[in-house]
Coordinates of N, CA and C and ligand atoms in Angstrom, one line a residue:
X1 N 35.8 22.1 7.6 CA 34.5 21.3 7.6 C 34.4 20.5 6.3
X2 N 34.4 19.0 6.6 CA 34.3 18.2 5.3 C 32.1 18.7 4.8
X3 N 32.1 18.4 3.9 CA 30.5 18.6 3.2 C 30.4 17.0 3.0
X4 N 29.6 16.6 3.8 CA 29.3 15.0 2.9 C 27.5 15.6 2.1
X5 N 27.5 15.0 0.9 CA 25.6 14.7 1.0 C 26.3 13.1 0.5
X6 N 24.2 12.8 1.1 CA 24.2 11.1 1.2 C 22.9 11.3 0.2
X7 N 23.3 10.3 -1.0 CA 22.0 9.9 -1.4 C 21.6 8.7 -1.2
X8 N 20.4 8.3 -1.5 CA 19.5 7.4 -0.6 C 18.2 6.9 -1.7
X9 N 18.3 6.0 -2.1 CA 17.0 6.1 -3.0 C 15.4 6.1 -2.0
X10 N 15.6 5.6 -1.2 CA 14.9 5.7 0.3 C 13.5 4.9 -0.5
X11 N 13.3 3.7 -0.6 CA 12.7 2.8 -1.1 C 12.0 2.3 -0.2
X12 N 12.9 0.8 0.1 CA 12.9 -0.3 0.9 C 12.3 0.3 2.6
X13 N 13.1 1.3 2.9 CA 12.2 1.5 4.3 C 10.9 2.1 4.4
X14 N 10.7 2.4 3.1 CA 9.1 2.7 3.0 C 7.8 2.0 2.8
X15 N 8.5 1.0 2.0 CA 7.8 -0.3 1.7 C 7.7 -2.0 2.5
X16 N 9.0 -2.1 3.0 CA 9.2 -3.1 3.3 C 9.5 -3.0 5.1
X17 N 8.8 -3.8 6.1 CA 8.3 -3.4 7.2 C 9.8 -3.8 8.1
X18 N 10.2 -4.9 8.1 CA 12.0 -5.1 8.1 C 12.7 -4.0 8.5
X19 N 12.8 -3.5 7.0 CA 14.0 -2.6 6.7 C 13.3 -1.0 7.4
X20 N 11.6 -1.1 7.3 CA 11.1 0.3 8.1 C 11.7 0.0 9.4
X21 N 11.6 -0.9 10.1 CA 12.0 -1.5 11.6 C 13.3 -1.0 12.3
X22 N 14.3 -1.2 11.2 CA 15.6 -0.7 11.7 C 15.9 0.6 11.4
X23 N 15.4 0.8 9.9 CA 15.5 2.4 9.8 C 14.5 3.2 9.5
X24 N 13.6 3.7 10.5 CA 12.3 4.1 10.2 C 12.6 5.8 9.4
X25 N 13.8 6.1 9.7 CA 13.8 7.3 9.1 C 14.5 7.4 7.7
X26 N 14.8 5.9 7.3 CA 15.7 5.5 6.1 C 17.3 6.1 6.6
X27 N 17.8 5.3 5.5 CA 19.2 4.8 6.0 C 20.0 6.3 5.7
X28 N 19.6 7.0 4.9 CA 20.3 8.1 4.7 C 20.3 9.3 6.1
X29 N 19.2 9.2 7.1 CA 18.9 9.9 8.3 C 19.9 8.7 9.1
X30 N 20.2 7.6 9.1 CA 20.8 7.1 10.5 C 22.3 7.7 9.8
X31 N 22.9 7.4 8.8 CA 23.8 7.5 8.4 C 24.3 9.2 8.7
X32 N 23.3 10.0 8.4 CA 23.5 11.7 8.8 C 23.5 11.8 10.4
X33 N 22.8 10.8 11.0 CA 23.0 11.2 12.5 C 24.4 10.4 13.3
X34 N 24.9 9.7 12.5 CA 25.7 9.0 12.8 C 27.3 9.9 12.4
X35 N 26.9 10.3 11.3 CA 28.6 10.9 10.8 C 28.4 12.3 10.8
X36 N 27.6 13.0 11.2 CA 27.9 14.4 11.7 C 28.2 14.5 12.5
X37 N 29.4 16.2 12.6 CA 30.4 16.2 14.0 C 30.8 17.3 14.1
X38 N 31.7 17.6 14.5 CA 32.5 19.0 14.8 C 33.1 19.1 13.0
X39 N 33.6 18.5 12.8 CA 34.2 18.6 11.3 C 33.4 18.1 9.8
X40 N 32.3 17.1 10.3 CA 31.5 17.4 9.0 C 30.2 17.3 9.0
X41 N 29.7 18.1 7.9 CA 28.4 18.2 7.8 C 27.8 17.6 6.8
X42 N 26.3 17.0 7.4 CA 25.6 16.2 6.1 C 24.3 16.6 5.7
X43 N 24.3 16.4 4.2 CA 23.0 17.1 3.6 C 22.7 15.6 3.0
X44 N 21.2 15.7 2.9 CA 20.5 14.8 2.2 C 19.6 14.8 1.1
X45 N 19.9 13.7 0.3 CA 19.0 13.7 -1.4 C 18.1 12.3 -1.4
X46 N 17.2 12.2 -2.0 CA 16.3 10.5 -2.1 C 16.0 10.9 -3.7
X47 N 15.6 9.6 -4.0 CA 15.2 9.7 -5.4 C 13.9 10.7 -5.4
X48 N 13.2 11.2 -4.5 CA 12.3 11.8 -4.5 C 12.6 13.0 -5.0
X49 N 13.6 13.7 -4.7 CA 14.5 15.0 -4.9 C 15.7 14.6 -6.0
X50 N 15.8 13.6 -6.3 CA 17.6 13.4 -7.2 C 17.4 14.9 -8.0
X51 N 16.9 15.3 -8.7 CA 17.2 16.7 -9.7 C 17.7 17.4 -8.8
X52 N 17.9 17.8 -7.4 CA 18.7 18.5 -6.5 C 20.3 18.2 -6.9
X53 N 19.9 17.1 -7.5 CA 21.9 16.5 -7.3 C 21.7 17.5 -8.3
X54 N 22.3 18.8 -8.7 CA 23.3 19.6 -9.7 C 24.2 19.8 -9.8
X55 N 24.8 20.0 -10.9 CA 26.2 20.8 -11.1 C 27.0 21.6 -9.7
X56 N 25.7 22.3 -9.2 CA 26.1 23.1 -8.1 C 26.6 22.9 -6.8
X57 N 25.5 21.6 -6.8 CA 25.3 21.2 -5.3 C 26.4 20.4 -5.2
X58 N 26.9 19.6 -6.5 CA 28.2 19.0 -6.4 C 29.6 19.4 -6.4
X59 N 29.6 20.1 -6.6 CA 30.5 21.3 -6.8 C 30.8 21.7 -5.0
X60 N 29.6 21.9 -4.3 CA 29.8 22.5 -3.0 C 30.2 20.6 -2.5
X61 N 30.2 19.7 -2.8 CA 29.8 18.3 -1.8 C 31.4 17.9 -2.3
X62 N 32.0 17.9 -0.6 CA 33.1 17.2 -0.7 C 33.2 15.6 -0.7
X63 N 32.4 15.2 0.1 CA 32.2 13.3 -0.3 C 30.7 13.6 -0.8
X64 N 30.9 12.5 -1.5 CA 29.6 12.1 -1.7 C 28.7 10.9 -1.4
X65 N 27.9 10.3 -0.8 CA 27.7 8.5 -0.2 C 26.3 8.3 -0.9
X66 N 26.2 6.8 -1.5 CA 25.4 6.5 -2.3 C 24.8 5.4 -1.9
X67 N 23.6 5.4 -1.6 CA 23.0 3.8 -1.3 C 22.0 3.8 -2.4
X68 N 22.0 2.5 -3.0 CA 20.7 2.6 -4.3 C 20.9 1.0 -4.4
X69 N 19.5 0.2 -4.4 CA 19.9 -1.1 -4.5 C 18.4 -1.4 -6.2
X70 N 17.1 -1.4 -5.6 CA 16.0 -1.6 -6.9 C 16.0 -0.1 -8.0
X71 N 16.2 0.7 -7.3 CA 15.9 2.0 -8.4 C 17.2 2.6 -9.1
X72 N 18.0 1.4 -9.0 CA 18.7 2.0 -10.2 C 18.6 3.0 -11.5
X73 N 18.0 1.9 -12.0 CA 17.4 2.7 -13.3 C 17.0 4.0 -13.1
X74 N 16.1 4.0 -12.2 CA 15.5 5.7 -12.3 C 16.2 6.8 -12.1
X75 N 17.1 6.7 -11.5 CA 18.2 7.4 -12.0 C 18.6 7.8 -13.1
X76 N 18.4 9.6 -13.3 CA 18.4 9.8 -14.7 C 20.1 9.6 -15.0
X77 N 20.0 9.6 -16.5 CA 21.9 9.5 -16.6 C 22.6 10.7 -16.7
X78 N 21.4 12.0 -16.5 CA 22.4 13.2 -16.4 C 22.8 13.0 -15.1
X79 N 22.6 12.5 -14.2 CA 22.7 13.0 -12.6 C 24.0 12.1 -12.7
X80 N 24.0 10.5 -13.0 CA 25.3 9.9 -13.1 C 26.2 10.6 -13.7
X81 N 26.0 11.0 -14.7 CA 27.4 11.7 -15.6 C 27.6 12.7 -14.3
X82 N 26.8 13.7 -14.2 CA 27.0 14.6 -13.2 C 28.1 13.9 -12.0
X83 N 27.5 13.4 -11.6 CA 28.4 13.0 -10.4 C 30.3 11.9 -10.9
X84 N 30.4 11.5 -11.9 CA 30.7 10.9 -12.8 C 32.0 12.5 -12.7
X85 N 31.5 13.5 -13.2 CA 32.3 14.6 -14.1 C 32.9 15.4 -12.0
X86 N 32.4 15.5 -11.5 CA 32.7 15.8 -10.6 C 33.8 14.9 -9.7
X87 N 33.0 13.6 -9.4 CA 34.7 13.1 -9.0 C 36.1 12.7 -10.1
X88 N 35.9 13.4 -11.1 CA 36.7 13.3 -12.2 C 37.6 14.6 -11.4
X89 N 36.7 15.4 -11.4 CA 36.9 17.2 -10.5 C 38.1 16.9 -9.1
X90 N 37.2 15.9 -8.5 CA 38.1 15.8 -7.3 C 37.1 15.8 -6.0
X91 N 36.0 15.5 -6.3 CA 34.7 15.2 -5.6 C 35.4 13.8 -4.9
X92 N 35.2 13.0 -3.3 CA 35.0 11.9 -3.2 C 33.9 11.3 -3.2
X93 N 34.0 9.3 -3.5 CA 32.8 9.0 -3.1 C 32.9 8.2 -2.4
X94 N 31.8 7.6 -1.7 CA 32.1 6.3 -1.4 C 30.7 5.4 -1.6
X95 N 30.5 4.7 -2.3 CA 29.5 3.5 -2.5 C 28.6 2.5 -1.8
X96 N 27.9 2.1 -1.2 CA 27.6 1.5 -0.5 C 26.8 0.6 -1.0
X97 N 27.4 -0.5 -0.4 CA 26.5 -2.1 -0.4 C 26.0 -2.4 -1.8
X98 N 24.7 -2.2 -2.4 CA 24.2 -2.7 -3.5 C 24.4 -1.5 -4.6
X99 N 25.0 -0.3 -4.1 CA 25.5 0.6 -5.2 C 26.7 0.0 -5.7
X100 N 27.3 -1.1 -5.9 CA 28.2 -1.8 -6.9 C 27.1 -1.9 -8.1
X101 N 25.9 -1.7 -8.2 CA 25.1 -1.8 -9.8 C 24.5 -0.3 -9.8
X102 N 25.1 0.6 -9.0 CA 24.5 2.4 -9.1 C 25.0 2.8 -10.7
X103 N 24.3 3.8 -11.3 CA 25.0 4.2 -12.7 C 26.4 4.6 -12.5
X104 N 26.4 5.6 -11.7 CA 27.5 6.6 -11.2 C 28.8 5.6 -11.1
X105 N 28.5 4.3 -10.4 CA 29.8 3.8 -10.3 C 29.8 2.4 -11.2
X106 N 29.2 2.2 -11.8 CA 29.5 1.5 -13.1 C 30.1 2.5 -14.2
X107 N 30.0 3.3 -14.0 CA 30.4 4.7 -15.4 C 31.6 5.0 -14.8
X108 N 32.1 4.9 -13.6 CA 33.4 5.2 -12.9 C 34.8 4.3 -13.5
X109 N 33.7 3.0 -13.1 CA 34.7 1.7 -13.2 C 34.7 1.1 -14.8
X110 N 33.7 1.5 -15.2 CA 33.8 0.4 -16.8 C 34.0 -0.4 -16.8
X111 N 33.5 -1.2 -16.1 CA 32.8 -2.4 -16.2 C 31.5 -2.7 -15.4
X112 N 30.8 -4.1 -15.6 CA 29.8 -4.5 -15.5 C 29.3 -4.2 -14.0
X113 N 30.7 -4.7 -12.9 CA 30.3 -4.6 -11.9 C 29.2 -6.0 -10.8
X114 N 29.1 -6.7 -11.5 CA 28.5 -7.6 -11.3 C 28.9 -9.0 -10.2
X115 N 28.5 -9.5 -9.2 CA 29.1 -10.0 -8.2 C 27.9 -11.2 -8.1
X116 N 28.1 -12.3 -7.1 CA 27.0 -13.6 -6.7 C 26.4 -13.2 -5.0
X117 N 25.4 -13.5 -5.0 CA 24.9 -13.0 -4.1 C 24.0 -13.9 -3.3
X118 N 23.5 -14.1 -1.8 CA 23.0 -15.2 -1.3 C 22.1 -14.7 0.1
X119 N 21.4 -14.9 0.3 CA 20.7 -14.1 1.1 C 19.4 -15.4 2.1
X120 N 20.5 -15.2 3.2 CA 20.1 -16.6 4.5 C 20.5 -16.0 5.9
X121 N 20.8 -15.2 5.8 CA 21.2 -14.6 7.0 C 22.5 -14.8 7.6
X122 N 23.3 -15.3 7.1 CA 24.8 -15.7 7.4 C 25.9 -14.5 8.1
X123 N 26.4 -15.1 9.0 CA 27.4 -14.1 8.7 C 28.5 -13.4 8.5
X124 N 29.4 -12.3 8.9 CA 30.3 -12.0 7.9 C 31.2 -11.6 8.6
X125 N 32.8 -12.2 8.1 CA 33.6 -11.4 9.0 C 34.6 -10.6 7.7
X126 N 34.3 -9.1 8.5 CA 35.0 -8.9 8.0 C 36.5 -8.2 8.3
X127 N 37.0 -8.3 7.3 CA 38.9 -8.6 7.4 C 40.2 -7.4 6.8
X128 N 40.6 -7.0 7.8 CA 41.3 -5.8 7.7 C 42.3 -6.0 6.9
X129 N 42.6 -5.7 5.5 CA 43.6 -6.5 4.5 C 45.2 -5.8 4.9
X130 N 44.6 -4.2 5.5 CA 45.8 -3.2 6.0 C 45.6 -2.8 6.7
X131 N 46.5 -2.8 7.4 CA 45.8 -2.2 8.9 C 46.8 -0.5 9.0
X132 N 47.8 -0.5 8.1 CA 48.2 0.8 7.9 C 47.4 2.0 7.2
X133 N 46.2 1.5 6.3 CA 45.7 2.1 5.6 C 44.7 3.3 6.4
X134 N 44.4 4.6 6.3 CA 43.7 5.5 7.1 C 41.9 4.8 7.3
X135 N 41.6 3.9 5.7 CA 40.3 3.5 6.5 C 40.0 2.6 7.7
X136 N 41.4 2.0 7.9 CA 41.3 0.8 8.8 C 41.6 0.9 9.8
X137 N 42.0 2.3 10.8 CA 42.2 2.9 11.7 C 40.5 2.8 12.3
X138 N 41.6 2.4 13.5 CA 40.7 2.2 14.9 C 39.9 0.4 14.8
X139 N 40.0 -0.3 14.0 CA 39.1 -1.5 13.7 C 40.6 -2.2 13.8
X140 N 40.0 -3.6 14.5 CA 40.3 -4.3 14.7 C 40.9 -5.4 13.8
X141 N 41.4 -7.1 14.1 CA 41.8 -7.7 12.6 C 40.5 -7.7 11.7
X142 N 39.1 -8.0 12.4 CA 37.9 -8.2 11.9 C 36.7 -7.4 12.6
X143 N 35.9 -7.3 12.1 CA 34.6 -6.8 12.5 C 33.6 -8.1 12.2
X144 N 32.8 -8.9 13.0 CA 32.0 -9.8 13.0 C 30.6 -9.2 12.7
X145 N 29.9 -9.6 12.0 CA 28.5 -8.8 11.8 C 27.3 -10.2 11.7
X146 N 26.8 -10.0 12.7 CA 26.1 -11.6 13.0 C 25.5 -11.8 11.6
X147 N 24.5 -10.7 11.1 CA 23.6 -11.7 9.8 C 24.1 -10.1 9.0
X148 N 24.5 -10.8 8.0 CA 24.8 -9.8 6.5 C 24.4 -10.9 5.5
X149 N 23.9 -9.9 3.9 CA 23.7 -10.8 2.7 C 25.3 -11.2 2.0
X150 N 25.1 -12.1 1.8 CA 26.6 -12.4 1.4 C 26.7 -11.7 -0.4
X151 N 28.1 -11.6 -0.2 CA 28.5 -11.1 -1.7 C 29.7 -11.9 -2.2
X152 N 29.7 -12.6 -3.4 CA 30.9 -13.1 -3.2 C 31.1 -12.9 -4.5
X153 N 32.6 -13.2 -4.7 CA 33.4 -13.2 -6.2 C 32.9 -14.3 -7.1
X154 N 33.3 -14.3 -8.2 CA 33.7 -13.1 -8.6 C 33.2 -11.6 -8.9
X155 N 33.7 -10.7 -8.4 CA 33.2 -9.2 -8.7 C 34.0 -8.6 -9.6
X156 N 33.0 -7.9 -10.7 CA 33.3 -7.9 -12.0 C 34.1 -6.6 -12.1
X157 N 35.1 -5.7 -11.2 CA 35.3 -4.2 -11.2 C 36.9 -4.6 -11.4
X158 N 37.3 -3.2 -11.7 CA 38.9 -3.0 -12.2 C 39.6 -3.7 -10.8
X159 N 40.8 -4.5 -10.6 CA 41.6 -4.7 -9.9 C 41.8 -3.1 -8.7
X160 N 41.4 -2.9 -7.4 CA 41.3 -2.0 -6.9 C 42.9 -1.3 -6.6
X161 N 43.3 -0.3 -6.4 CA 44.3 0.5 -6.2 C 44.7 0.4 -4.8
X162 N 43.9 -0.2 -4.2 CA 44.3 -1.1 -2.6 C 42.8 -1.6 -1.9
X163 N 43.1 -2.7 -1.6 CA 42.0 -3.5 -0.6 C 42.8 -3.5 0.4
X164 N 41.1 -2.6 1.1 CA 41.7 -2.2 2.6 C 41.1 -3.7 3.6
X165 N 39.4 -4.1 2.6 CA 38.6 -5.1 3.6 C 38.9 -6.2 3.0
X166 N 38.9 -7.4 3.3 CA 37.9 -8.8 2.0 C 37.4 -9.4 3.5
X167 N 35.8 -10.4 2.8 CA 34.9 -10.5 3.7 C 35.0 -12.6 3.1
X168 N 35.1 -12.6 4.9 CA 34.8 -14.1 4.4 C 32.8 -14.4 5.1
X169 N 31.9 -15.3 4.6 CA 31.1 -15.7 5.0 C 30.7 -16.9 5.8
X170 N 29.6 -16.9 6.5 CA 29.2 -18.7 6.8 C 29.6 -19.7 5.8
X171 N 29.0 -19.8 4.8 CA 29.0 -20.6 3.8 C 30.1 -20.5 3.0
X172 N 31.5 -20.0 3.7 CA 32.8 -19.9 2.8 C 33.3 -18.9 1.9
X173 N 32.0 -18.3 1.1 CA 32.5 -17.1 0.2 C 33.2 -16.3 0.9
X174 N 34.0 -15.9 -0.2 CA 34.6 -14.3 0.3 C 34.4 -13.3 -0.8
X175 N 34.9 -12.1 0.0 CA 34.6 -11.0 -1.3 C 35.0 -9.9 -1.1
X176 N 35.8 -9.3 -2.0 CA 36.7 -7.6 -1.7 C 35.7 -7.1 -1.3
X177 N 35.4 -6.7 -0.1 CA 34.4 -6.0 1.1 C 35.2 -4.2 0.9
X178 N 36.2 -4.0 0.6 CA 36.7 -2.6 0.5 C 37.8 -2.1 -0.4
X179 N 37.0 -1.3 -1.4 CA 38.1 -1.3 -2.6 C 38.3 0.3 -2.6
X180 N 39.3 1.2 -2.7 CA 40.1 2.5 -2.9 C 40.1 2.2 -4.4
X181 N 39.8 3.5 -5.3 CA 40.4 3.7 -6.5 C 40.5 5.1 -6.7
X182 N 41.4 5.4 -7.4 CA 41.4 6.9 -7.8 C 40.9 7.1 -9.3
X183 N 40.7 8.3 -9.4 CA 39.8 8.5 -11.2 C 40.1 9.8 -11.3
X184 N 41.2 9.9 -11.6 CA 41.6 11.7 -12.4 C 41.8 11.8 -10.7
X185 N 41.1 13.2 -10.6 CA 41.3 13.8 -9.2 C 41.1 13.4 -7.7
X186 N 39.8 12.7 -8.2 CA 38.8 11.6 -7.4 C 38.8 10.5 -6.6
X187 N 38.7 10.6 -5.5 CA 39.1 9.4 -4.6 C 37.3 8.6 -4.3
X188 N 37.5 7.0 -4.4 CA 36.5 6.6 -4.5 C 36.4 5.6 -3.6
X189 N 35.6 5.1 -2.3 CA 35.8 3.8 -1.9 C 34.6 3.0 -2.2
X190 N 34.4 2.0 -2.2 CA 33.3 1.1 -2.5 C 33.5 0.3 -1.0
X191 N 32.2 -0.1 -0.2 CA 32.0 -0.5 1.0 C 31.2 -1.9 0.9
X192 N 31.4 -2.8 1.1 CA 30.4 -4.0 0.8 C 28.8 -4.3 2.0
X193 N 29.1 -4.3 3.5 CA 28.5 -3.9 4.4 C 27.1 -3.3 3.9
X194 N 25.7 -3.4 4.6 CA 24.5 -2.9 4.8 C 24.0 -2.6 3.7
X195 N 23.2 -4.3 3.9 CA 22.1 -4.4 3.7 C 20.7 -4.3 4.1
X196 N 19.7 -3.8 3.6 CA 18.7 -2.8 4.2 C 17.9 -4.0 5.5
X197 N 17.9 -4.7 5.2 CA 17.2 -5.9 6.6 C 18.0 -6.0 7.9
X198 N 19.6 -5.5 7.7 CA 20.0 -6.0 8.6 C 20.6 -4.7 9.4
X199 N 20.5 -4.3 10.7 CA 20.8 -3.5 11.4 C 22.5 -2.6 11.3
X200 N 23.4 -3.0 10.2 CA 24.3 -3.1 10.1 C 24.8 -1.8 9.8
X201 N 23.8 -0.2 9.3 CA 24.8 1.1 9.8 C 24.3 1.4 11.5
X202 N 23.6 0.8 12.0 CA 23.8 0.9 13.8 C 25.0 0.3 14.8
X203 N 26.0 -0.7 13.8 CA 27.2 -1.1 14.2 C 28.7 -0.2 14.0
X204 N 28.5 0.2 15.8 CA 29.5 1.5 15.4 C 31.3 1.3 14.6
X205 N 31.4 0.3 14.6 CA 33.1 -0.5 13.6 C 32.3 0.1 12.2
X206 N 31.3 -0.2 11.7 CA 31.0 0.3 10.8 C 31.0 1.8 10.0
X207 N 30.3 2.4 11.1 CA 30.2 3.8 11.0 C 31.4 4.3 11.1
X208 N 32.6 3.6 12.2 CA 33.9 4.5 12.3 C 34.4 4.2 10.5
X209 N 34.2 3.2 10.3 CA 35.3 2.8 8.7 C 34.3 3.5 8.1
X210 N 33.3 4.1 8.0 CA 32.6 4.8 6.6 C 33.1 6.9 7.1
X211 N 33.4 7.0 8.3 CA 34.0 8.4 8.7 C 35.0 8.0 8.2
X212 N 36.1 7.0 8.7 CA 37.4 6.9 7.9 C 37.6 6.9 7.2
X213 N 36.5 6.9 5.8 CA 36.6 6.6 4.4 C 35.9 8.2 4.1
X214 N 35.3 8.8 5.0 CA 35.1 10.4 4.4 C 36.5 11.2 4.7
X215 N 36.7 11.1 5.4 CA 38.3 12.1 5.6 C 39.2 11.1 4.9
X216 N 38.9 10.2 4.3 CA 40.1 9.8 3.4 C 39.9 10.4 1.9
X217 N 38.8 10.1 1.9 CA 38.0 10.4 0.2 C 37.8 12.0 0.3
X218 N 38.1 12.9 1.1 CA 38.1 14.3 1.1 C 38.7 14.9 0.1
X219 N 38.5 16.0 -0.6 CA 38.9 16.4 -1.7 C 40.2 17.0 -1.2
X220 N 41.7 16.6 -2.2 CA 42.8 17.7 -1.6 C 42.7 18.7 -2.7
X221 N 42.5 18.6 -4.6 CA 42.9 19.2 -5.2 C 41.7 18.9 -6.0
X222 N 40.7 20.2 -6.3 CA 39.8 20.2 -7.4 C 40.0 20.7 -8.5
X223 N 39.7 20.2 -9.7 CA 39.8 21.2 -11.3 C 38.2 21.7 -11.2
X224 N 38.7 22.7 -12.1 CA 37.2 23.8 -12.3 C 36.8 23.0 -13.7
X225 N 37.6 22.9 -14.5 CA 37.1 22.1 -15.8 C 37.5 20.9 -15.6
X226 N 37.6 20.1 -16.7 CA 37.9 18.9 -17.6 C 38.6 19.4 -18.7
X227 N 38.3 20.2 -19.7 CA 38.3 20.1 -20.8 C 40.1 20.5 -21.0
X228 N 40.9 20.3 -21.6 CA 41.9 20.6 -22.2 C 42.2 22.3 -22.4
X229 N 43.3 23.1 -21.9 CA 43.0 24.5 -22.0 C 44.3 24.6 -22.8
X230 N 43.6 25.7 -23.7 CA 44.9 25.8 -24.6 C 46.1 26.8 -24.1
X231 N 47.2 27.0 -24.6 CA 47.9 27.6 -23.8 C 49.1 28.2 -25.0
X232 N 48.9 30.0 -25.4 CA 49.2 30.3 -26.2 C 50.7 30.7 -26.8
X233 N 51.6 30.6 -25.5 CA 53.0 30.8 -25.5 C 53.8 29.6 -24.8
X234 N 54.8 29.3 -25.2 CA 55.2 28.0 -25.0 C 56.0 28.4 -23.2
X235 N 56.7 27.4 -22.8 CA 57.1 27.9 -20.9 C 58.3 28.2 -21.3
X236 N 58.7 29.7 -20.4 CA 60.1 30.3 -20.1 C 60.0 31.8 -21.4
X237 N 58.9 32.0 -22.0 CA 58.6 33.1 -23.4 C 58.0 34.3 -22.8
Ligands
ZN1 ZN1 21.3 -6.1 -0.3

């Protein structure tokens, strides 16, 4: 049994009548009804609860999925480091949409993280870079998504360890739509897809590539620590 929890700042569908429209129970509940199964189970956090994110709870969470787009900030920085020290452990994550400016995954990547952004309702095809890769199983050369916010490059993150997506738009941009990295133990995907106005975790290509990206990002090998352990006799003594 994989453990996913999903955090959710759960904002925008409370405030904004759109994004209540499509996800009345916020994106973190379509997301849990969507990727629970015979093999994994999902627990849920909103910024209303983040102090739940602990040591512990992380520790038990084999992926972890992050949607956070205005409340960044409020996110305290212990909970980033937390999550931060854990996929160092061998926690996965995977990112979503406007969590390319989350703390957790700017403290991952070290850097800014910073991308151009355009918002007309355009839409997006997006483009299978590998089709060998396990996220890209079962999806076609593209997934068409009638209206997405466009994102385009430059995006300011480390050169990825493989691009599985890149996304072209109406208006020509493109943009690494799916980046793999590893960090110590830690498997990490960043997702570009769903944004809160547009119906886009109800599109099942979607949902199958964010399951394919949990059983990829699945933990194989965790450390209990970090820290350096001393070791008092030299090997073969
Ligand atoms: Zn957005």
């Amino acid at each position: 049994m994989i453990r996913v929890t999903i955090y959710n700042e759960f904002y925008h569908e409370r405030k904004d009548n759109l994004a209540h429209d499509i996800y009345p129970e916020g994106i973190h509940t379509t997301l849990k009804k969507a990727l629970e199964g015979q093999d994994i189970s999902v627990d849920t956090v909103t910024l209303d609860d983040i102090d739940e994110l602990t040591c512990e709870r992380l520790a038990k969470t084999d992926v972890l999925i992050w949607w956070g787009h205005c409340k960044h900030n409020d996110v305290p920085d212990e909970v980033a480091v937390r999550v931060q020290q854990a996929v160092l452990k061998g926690m996965g994550a995977i990112f979503l949409h406007s969590a390319h400016h989350s703390k957790p995954f700017k403290l991952l990547m070290g850097t800014p993280c910073n991308l151009c952004w355009r918002e007309n309702g355009d839409y997006e095809l997006l483009w299978v870079c590998d089709p060998s890769h396990p996220i890209a199983q079962g999806i076609d050369r593209f997934v068409k998504l009638d209206h997405e916010e466009v994102y385009s490059e430059p995006f300011t993150v480390p050169d990825p360890d493989k691009l599985v997506f890149i996304s072209s738009f109406q208006g020509g941009e493109v943009f690494r739509a799916g980046c793999c990295y590893q960090r110590q133990n830690g498997k990490i995907f960043y997702f570009q897809p769903g944004h809160e106005t547009y119906p886009t975790y109800h599109n099942k290509d979607i949902i199958r590539i964010i399951k394919n990206a949990v059983y990829w990002a699945a933990p194989i090998f965790r450390a209990d620590k970090l820290e350096a352990v001393e070791v008092k006799k030299p090997l073969g003594e």
